[in-house]
Amino acid sequence: MCPLEPISTATTKPVEVLLRVRYSETDQMGTFYNSRVLEWFECGRTEWLRATGLPYAQMEARGVLLPVVESHVQYLGRARYDDLLRLTVSAAMAGRATLRFDVKITHASSGAAVAAGYTVHAIVDSTGKPMRPPAWFLEAVETGGRTEEKNS
Amino acid sequence: MCPLEPISTATTKPVEVLLRVRYSETDQMGTFYNSRVLEWFECGRTEWLRATGLPYAQMEARGVLLPVVESHVQYLGRARYDDLLRLTVSAAMAGRATLRFDVKITHASSGAAVAAGYTVHAIVDSTGKPMRPPAWFLEAVETGGRTEEKNS
Amino acid sequence: MCPLEPISTATTKPVEVLLRVRYSETDQMGTFYNSRVLEWFECGRTEWLRATGLPYAQMEARGVLLPVVESHVQYLGRARYDDLLRLTVSAAMAGRATLRFDVKITHASSGAAVAAGYTVHAIVDSTGKPMRPPAWFLEAVETGGRTEEKNS
Amino acid sequence: MCPLEPISTATTKPVEVLLRVRYSETDQMGTFYNSRVLEWFECGRTEWLRATGLPYAQMEARGVLLPVVESHVQYLGRARYDDLLRLTVSAAMAGRATLRFDVKITHASSGAAVAAGYTVHAIVDSTGKPMRPPAWFLEAVETGGRTEEKNS
C-alpha cells in the first residue's frame, strides 16, 4: 500500500495549519525528535476534519473512529525550538473503509521542507468493526478540500 | 499539602526500579526534558504496585483508580541518553482516600542525584467518586515495603 | 520552597495563551496524562517571554539559559481531546538568580479549572553556571506583565 | 524506497528486547498512541547497537551519527497499559551511507502482532555530512546479528 495512488481530485485543495516546535519536542541533536512528526500529523488531521465541518471529537461521539493502521514519514530537514511550521494537509478515501491523510511540513518563513508523509486510517465503529462510512462522512471528505476557508 | 507528613514506617523499605534514559526523553539542552520525570515516576509506581502483589492494571479492573491530584519535582542533576537510572520508590496513605508516592532518582553507577519528588493520588471508583480503599488495598500498601524482593 | 511568596506586583498582569488538547496528550482514563501539564507550562513560558519582547530562543543565543529546578502541579479538573484551554501565565524573580513562572489552566469556554502550578528556573550561562541576570533581562521581567498586548 | 530490498543475511539473527507499555503511552482509545511505536523502535535500535558491542552513545562520541531519514509503521494490533511487548530487531546497510533497522513488535505472552516497520538512517559525521562508515562500524553491523547473546 506504499506508494498509494494519487489523491483524488476531490480534496486536492488542502488545509493549512501552523504550529511552533515545542522545547519538549527537541532532542539532544538539536532538532525535533522523529516521533513528533506523527503527533504533528495528528494536529493536521484534527484541523482538516474541523475545516470540513466535522470535528473528530464529534465523529467519535457519532460512533465513527479512525484508528491509524499505517504511517510513513520522510525526514527532509531540521527544525529548531520555536520554529514556526506550516502543515499542508489533504485527505481522500483510499478504499471502501479506509481514509488516507497526506501531510507536508515546511518552515512557514522560508518554505524549506521539514517532513512529508501520510497516515492510513481504518474507518471503524465504536466496537472496532470496519464500517462503510455513512453518507454524511463521505460528503464531508468529498467537500473537505473546498471548505478550508472556514479554518483561516 | 506540601510538604507532607513523614512517610509511615509501614513502607519505609522502598522498591527499586532501573531504567535507561531514552533518546526521545532528551532535549536540546542535552539532558532529559523536565516532564519525563513524571513519566519515570509512573514507572516507579507501576513497579511498586506490582511488588506489593497488586498490579495497577488489576486495580483498575477491580474498580479502584488512582488519578494524580498533585505532583512535585526537584531537578537535582543532569542525565544523558542511555544513562542507567535507579528509582527508589516508597508509598503511604496520606489521608483517608489519598495515597502518596515518594520517588528519588539517582545515577545507578555513581549514585549522583538526578531528581526527587512525589505524587499525590486520589483513590476513586470507576465513576471518579472518592472511596475508602478496600481492606485488600490497605493491606497491600501496609505490607508493600516488605515485599519488594519479589521485584528484584 | 513550597508555597513561595506571592508574585511581585511587577508582573501581576498576566499573559494568556490558548491551546487545544492533542489526542497524543490523552491517556486511557480519557483525560490528559499528568506530565502534559509541564509541557503546556513550557508553552506558557515561551509565549510569556515572547510577549516581553524576549523570545527564549534569542535568550539562549545570548547565553542566558533557564533550566527548570523545581515544578509543582495541582490537577483540578478533567480536559478531553480537542478541548480549548486557556493558560494564564505570570512570572517574577524568586531570588538573585532564580525566576519563577506561575500558570493557571482553565477551560476557555467555561472557565472551569484544569490545573495550576509553577516552575522555578535557575538563571545560568551557557556553561551552566548561575549568573546574575543582565539588566536587559531584569527589565524584560519587570515590564513583562505590561506588554502582553503584543501577544494577542 | 518502500518496500526495500530484503535484509542481508549478515544480520538475520535478530536482537530481542522486552518492554512494558507505560500509562503515558496510552491514549483515550485505550491502546498505545501511534507515535509511541517510533519511540519503541528507538529502544530496539539502542539495544541492537549495544548487543553489537557498539553503544550509540559511544558512536556519537566517536563522531558517527544516525539521524532518521525515513520511518514506516504498520499497526497490527492493540496493546494496553502494562502489557509486556517483545521487539525483534535486525539491521543491515541499505546503501553506501545508509543503515536500515527492521522491527517487529509482538505480545511477549501470546506472540500476537502489535506493530511492524522500519527506520532508515543516514550515516553522518558530527557536522551532519554523510560519510562512508568506518571499518569498525561496518564490522559491527556485519557481526551484529551473531552477538545478541550478550544482550540476554
Coordinates of C-alpha atoms in Angstrom, one line a residue, chain A residues 2-3 28-29 33-36 38-40 42 45 56 60 65-76 118-119, chain D residues 1-3 28-29 33-36 38-39 42 45 56 60 65-76 118-119:
Chain A
C2 CA 3.1 2.1 -0.4
P3 CA 3.2 4.2 -2.5
Q28 CA 19.9 16.3 22.0
M29 CA 20.7 16.5 18.3
Y33 CA 12.7 14.1 17.7
N34 CA 11.4 11.8 14.9
S35 CA 8.2 10.6 16.6
R36 CA 6.9 14.2 17.0
L38 CA 3.3 11.8 13.9
E39 CA 1.9 14.0 16.6
W40 CA 2.0 17.0 14.3
E42 CA -2.5 14.4 14.2
R45 CA -5.9 15.8 10.7
Y56 CA -13.1 14.4 15.1
E60 CA -16.2 9.7 17.8
L65 CA -13.4 6.1 14.8
L66 CA -10.3 6.4 12.6
P67 CA -7.5 4.3 14.2
V68 CA -4.2 4.6 12.4
V69 CA -3.2 1.4 10.5
E70 CA -0.2 2.7 8.7
S71 CA 2.2 5.6 8.9
H72 CA 5.1 6.8 6.7
V73 CA 7.4 9.7 7.2
Q74 CA 10.3 11.2 5.2
Y75 CA 12.5 13.5 7.3
L76 CA 13.6 16.3 4.9
Y118 CA 0.9 10.0 5.2
T119 CA -1.2 8.1 7.6
Chain D
M1 CA 12.4 3.3 -1.1
C2 CA 9.4 1.4 0.2
P3 CA 9.5 -1.6 0.2
Q28 CA -8.2 7.6 25.1
M29 CA -8.9 4.7 22.7
Y33 CA -0.8 6.2 20.8
N34 CA 0.6 5.7 17.3
S35 CA 3.7 7.8 17.7
R36 CA 5.0 5.6 20.6
L38 CA 8.7 5.1 16.8
E39 CA 10.0 5.6 20.4
E42 CA 14.5 3.6 19.2
R45 CA 17.9 0.2 17.9
Y56 CA 25.1 4.5 20.2
E60 CA 28.1 9.7 18.8
L65 CA 25.5 9.9 14.0
L66 CA 22.5 8.0 12.6
P67 CA 19.7 10.6 12.1
V68 CA 16.4 9.1 10.9
V69 CA 15.6 9.9 7.3
E70 CA 12.5 7.7 6.8
S71 CA 10.1 5.7 9.0
H72 CA 7.3 3.3 8.2
V73 CA 4.9 1.6 10.6
Q74 CA 2.1 -0.9 10.2
Y75 CA -0.2 -1.0 13.2
L76 CA -1.3 -4.6 13.6
Y118 CA 11.4 0.1 9.8
T119 CA 13.5 3.2 10.1

